[in-house]
């Protein structure tokens, strides 16, 4: 690796936390940039970045759905607090409704809420690791290709 490539890689790693790495190319890199040959390992990194980006989108969608479900469960919990204790509560499990006592419904609601919270935290961890890996790949690919590649998502 040439000295200028090492310097470029250090510059990119310095800006790894910022959203738009491409804006930080120096004038010297822009003027001196020439077509860089895409090696097999570069193509593998680009493909991996693409797969990670797709996973990131899926995790974000799942996280939004879980957040909505948690919000709905919180609203339901407030409604159950206002319900009469003698009243049977229709509780949906799968495609069926079961009539439960208020206490049973609140207990099941608590269990469901804690399960959703666990799933949400797992998704957030997965999303964080995917984003970290994407950031590392961005640094490597921008150091190699500069403005010849666009990895902004």
mmCIF file of C-alpha atoms in Angstrom:
data_model
loop_
_atom_site.group_PDB
_atom_site.id
_atom_site.type_symbol
_atom_site.label_atom_id
_atom_site.label_comp_id
_atom_site.label_asym_id
_atom_site.label_seq_id
_atom_site.Cartn_x
_atom_site.Cartn_y
_atom_site.Cartn_z
ATOM 1 C CA UNK A 1 0.000 0.000 0.000
ATOM 2 C CA UNK A 2 1.416 3.364 -0.956
ATOM 3 C CA UNK A 3 1.993 6.112 1.556
ATOM 4 C CA UNK A 4 -0.801 8.261 0.068
ATOM 5 C CA UNK A 5 -3.229 5.341 0.397
ATOM 6 C CA UNK A 6 -2.200 4.884 4.046
ATOM 7 C CA UNK A 7 -2.765 8.583 4.687
ATOM 8 C CA UNK A 8 -6.134 8.395 2.943
ATOM 9 C CA UNK A 9 -7.122 5.399 5.056
ATOM 10 C CA UNK A 10 -6.171 7.267 8.239
ATOM 11 C CA UNK A 11 -8.165 10.288 7.095
ATOM 12 C CA UNK A 12 -11.212 8.116 6.414
ATOM 13 C CA UNK A 13 -10.958 6.315 9.733
ATOM 14 C CA UNK A 14 -10.892 9.717 11.452
ATOM 15 C CA UNK A 15 -14.240 10.561 9.843
ATOM 16 C CA UNK A 16 -15.799 7.125 10.374
ATOM 17 C CA UNK A 17 -18.386 8.449 12.822
ATOM 18 C CA UNK A 18 -19.756 11.018 10.393
ATOM 19 C CA UNK A 19 -22.602 10.330 8.000
ATOM 20 C CA UNK A 20 -21.100 11.580 4.772
ATOM 21 C CA UNK A 21 -17.559 10.292 4.423
ATOM 22 C CA UNK A 22 -17.320 11.175 0.739
ATOM 23 C CA UNK A 23 -17.381 14.906 1.501
ATOM 24 C CA UNK A 24 -14.090 14.665 3.356
ATOM 25 C CA UNK A 25 -11.891 13.782 0.397
ATOM 26 C CA UNK A 26 -8.948 16.102 0.158
ATOM 27 C CA UNK A 27 -8.286 18.177 -2.968
ATOM 28 C CA UNK A 28 -5.092 16.235 -3.609
ATOM 29 C CA UNK A 29 -6.986 12.948 -3.685
ATOM 30 C CA UNK A 30 -9.590 14.391 -6.040
ATOM 31 C CA UNK A 31 -7.010 15.738 -8.476
ATOM 32 C CA UNK A 32 -4.765 12.696 -8.314
ATOM 33 C CA UNK A 33 -7.510 10.114 -8.404
ATOM 34 C CA UNK A 34 -7.446 7.687 -11.244
ATOM 35 C CA UNK A 35 -9.437 4.607 -12.068
ATOM 36 C CA UNK A 36 -8.823 2.051 -9.354
ATOM 37 C CA UNK A 37 -9.035 -1.572 -10.367
ATOM 38 C CA UNK A 38 -11.722 -3.484 -8.502
ATOM 39 C CA UNK A 39 -10.147 -6.578 -7.027
ATOM 40 C CA UNK A 40 -12.045 -9.678 -5.958
ATOM 41 C CA UNK A 41 -11.672 -8.758 -2.277
ATOM 42 C CA UNK A 42 -13.029 -5.269 -3.016
ATOM 43 C CA UNK A 43 -16.053 -6.758 -4.766
ATOM 44 C CA UNK A 44 -16.589 -9.083 -1.805
ATOM 45 C CA UNK A 45 -16.554 -6.079 0.546
ATOM 46 C CA UNK A 46 -19.016 -4.198 -1.667
ATOM 47 C CA UNK A 47 -21.317 -7.236 -1.769
ATOM 48 C CA UNK A 48 -21.056 -7.656 1.989
ATOM 49 C CA UNK A 49 -21.911 -3.972 2.476
ATOM 50 C CA UNK A 50 -24.972 -4.432 0.266
ATOM 51 C CA UNK A 51 -26.144 -7.483 2.218
ATOM 52 C CA UNK A 52 -25.600 -5.650 5.508
ATOM 53 C CA UNK A 53 -27.569 -2.681 4.203
ATOM 54 C CA UNK A 54 -30.497 -4.966 3.359
ATOM 55 C CA UNK A 55 -30.320 -6.522 6.839
ATOM 56 C CA UNK A 56 -30.232 -3.037 8.360
ATOM 57 C CA UNK A 57 -33.437 -2.129 6.530
ATOM 58 C CA UNK A 58 -35.138 -5.351 7.684
ATOM 59 C CA UNK A 59 -34.050 -4.809 11.292
ATOM 60 C CA UNK A 60 -35.300 -1.215 11.200
ATOM 61 C CA UNK A 61 -38.689 -2.336 9.879
ATOM 62 C CA UNK A 62 -38.939 -5.061 12.528
ATOM 63 C CA UNK A 63 -37.938 -2.578 15.220
ATOM 64 C CA UNK A 64 -40.616 -0.128 14.091
ATOM 65 C CA UNK A 65 -43.221 -2.921 14.154
ATOM 66 C CA UNK A 66 -42.137 -3.982 17.655
ATOM 67 C CA UNK A 67 -42.266 -0.370 18.851
ATOM 68 C CA UNK A 68 -45.793 -0.010 17.480
ATOM 69 C CA UNK A 69 -46.822 -3.280 19.119
ATOM 70 C CA UNK A 70 -45.322 -2.145 22.455
ATOM 71 C CA UNK A 71 -47.169 1.160 22.179
ATOM 72 C CA UNK A 72 -50.436 -0.692 21.545
ATOM 73 C CA UNK A 73 -49.813 -2.948 24.543
ATOM 74 C CA UNK A 74 -49.133 0.084 26.750
ATOM 75 C CA UNK A 75 -52.411 1.639 25.607
ATOM 76 C CA UNK A 76 -54.196 -1.633 26.329
ATOM 77 C CA UNK A 77 -52.650 -1.753 29.793
ATOM 78 C CA UNK A 78 -54.079 1.691 30.563
ATOM 79 C CA UNK A 79 -57.494 0.565 29.317
ATOM 80 C CA UNK A 80 -57.380 -2.544 31.510
ATOM 81 C CA UNK A 81 -56.703 -0.417 34.576
ATOM 82 C CA UNK A 82 -60.043 1.272 33.956
ATOM 83 C CA UNK A 83 -61.933 -2.001 33.437
ATOM 84 C CA UNK A 84 -64.332 -3.499 35.984
ATOM 85 C CA UNK A 85 -62.848 -6.418 37.966
ATOM 86 C CA UNK A 86 -65.892 -8.647 37.446
ATOM 87 C CA UNK A 87 -65.862 -8.125 33.696
ATOM 88 C CA UNK A 88 -64.460 -10.840 31.393
ATOM 89 C CA UNK A 89 -61.831 -9.470 29.037
ATOM 90 C CA UNK A 90 -61.592 -10.851 25.473
ATOM 91 C CA UNK A 91 -57.883 -11.638 24.997
ATOM 92 C CA UNK A 92 -56.617 -12.509 21.529
ATOM 93 C CA UNK A 93 -54.201 -15.399 21.172
ATOM 94 C CA UNK A 94 -53.409 -16.177 17.560
ATOM 95 C CA UNK A 95 -56.683 -15.975 15.651
ATOM 96 C CA UNK A 96 -58.934 -16.726 18.623
ATOM 97 C CA UNK A 97 -60.314 -14.674 21.482
ATOM 98 C CA UNK A 98 -60.458 -16.090 25.002
ATOM 99 C CA UNK A 99 -62.490 -14.523 27.786
ATOM 100 C CA UNK A 100 -60.216 -14.054 30.785
ATOM 101 C CA UNK A 101 -60.580 -12.433 34.157
ATOM 102 C CA UNK A 102 -59.042 -8.982 34.522
ATOM 103 C CA UNK A 103 -56.185 -10.370 36.612
ATOM 104 C CA UNK A 104 -55.348 -13.083 34.055
ATOM 105 C CA UNK A 105 -55.501 -10.600 31.181
ATOM 106 C CA UNK A 106 -53.155 -8.190 32.981
ATOM 107 C CA UNK A 107 -50.742 -11.024 33.758
ATOM 108 C CA UNK A 108 -50.688 -12.199 30.138
ATOM 109 C CA UNK A 109 -50.324 -8.617 28.962
ATOM 110 C CA UNK A 110 -47.304 -8.180 31.251
ATOM 111 C CA UNK A 111 -45.729 -11.353 29.889
ATOM 112 C CA UNK A 112 -46.310 -10.262 26.305
ATOM 113 C CA UNK A 113 -44.934 -6.787 27.021
ATOM 114 C CA UNK A 114 -41.733 -8.164 28.561
ATOM 115 C CA UNK A 115 -41.285 -10.527 25.586
ATOM 116 C CA UNK A 116 -41.657 -7.596 23.182
ATOM 117 C CA UNK A 117 -39.110 -5.578 25.182
ATOM 118 C CA UNK A 118 -36.608 -8.469 25.021
ATOM 119 C CA UNK A 119 -37.122 -8.850 21.271
ATOM 120 C CA UNK A 120 -36.704 -5.090 20.840
ATOM 121 C CA UNK A 121 -33.413 -5.046 22.735
ATOM 122 C CA UNK A 122 -32.144 -8.029 20.690
ATOM 123 C CA UNK A 123 -33.060 -6.230 17.471
ATOM 124 C CA UNK A 124 -31.315 -3.055 18.654
ATOM 125 C CA UNK A 125 -28.149 -5.056 19.403
ATOM 126 C CA UNK A 126 -28.249 -6.719 15.984
ATOM 127 C CA UNK A 127 -28.873 -3.375 14.294
ATOM 128 C CA UNK A 128 -25.955 -1.824 16.181
ATOM 129 C CA UNK A 129 -23.556 -4.588 15.151
ATOM 130 C CA UNK A 130 -24.705 -4.385 11.519
ATOM 131 C CA UNK A 131 -24.187 -0.611 11.498
ATOM 132 C CA UNK A 132 -20.740 -0.975 13.085
ATOM 133 C CA UNK A 133 -19.699 -3.507 10.456
ATOM 134 C CA UNK A 134 -21.065 -1.257 7.697
ATOM 135 C CA UNK A 135 -19.073 1.670 9.097
ATOM 136 C CA UNK A 136 -15.862 -0.378 9.009
ATOM 137 C CA UNK A 137 -16.512 -1.440 5.418
ATOM 138 C CA UNK A 138 -17.258 2.173 4.443
ATOM 139 C CA UNK A 139 -13.903 3.295 5.819
ATOM 140 C CA UNK A 140 -12.054 0.569 3.942
ATOM 141 C CA UNK A 141 -13.892 1.072 0.658
ATOM 142 C CA UNK A 142 -13.701 4.872 0.699
ATOM 143 C CA UNK A 143 -9.978 4.643 1.497
ATOM 144 C CA UNK A 144 -9.516 2.440 -1.552
ATOM 145 C CA UNK A 145 -11.909 4.083 -4.031
ATOM 146 C CA UNK A 146 -12.450 7.634 -2.781
ATOM 147 C CA UNK A 147 -15.217 9.396 -4.674
ATOM 148 C CA UNK A 148 -15.420 6.639 -7.245
ATOM 149 C CA UNK A 149 -17.784 4.752 -4.947
ATOM 150 C CA UNK A 150 -20.965 5.878 -3.222
ATOM 151 C CA UNK A 151 -21.955 3.982 -0.104
ATOM 152 C CA UNK A 152 -24.286 6.551 1.390
ATOM 153 C CA UNK A 153 -27.520 4.936 2.523
#
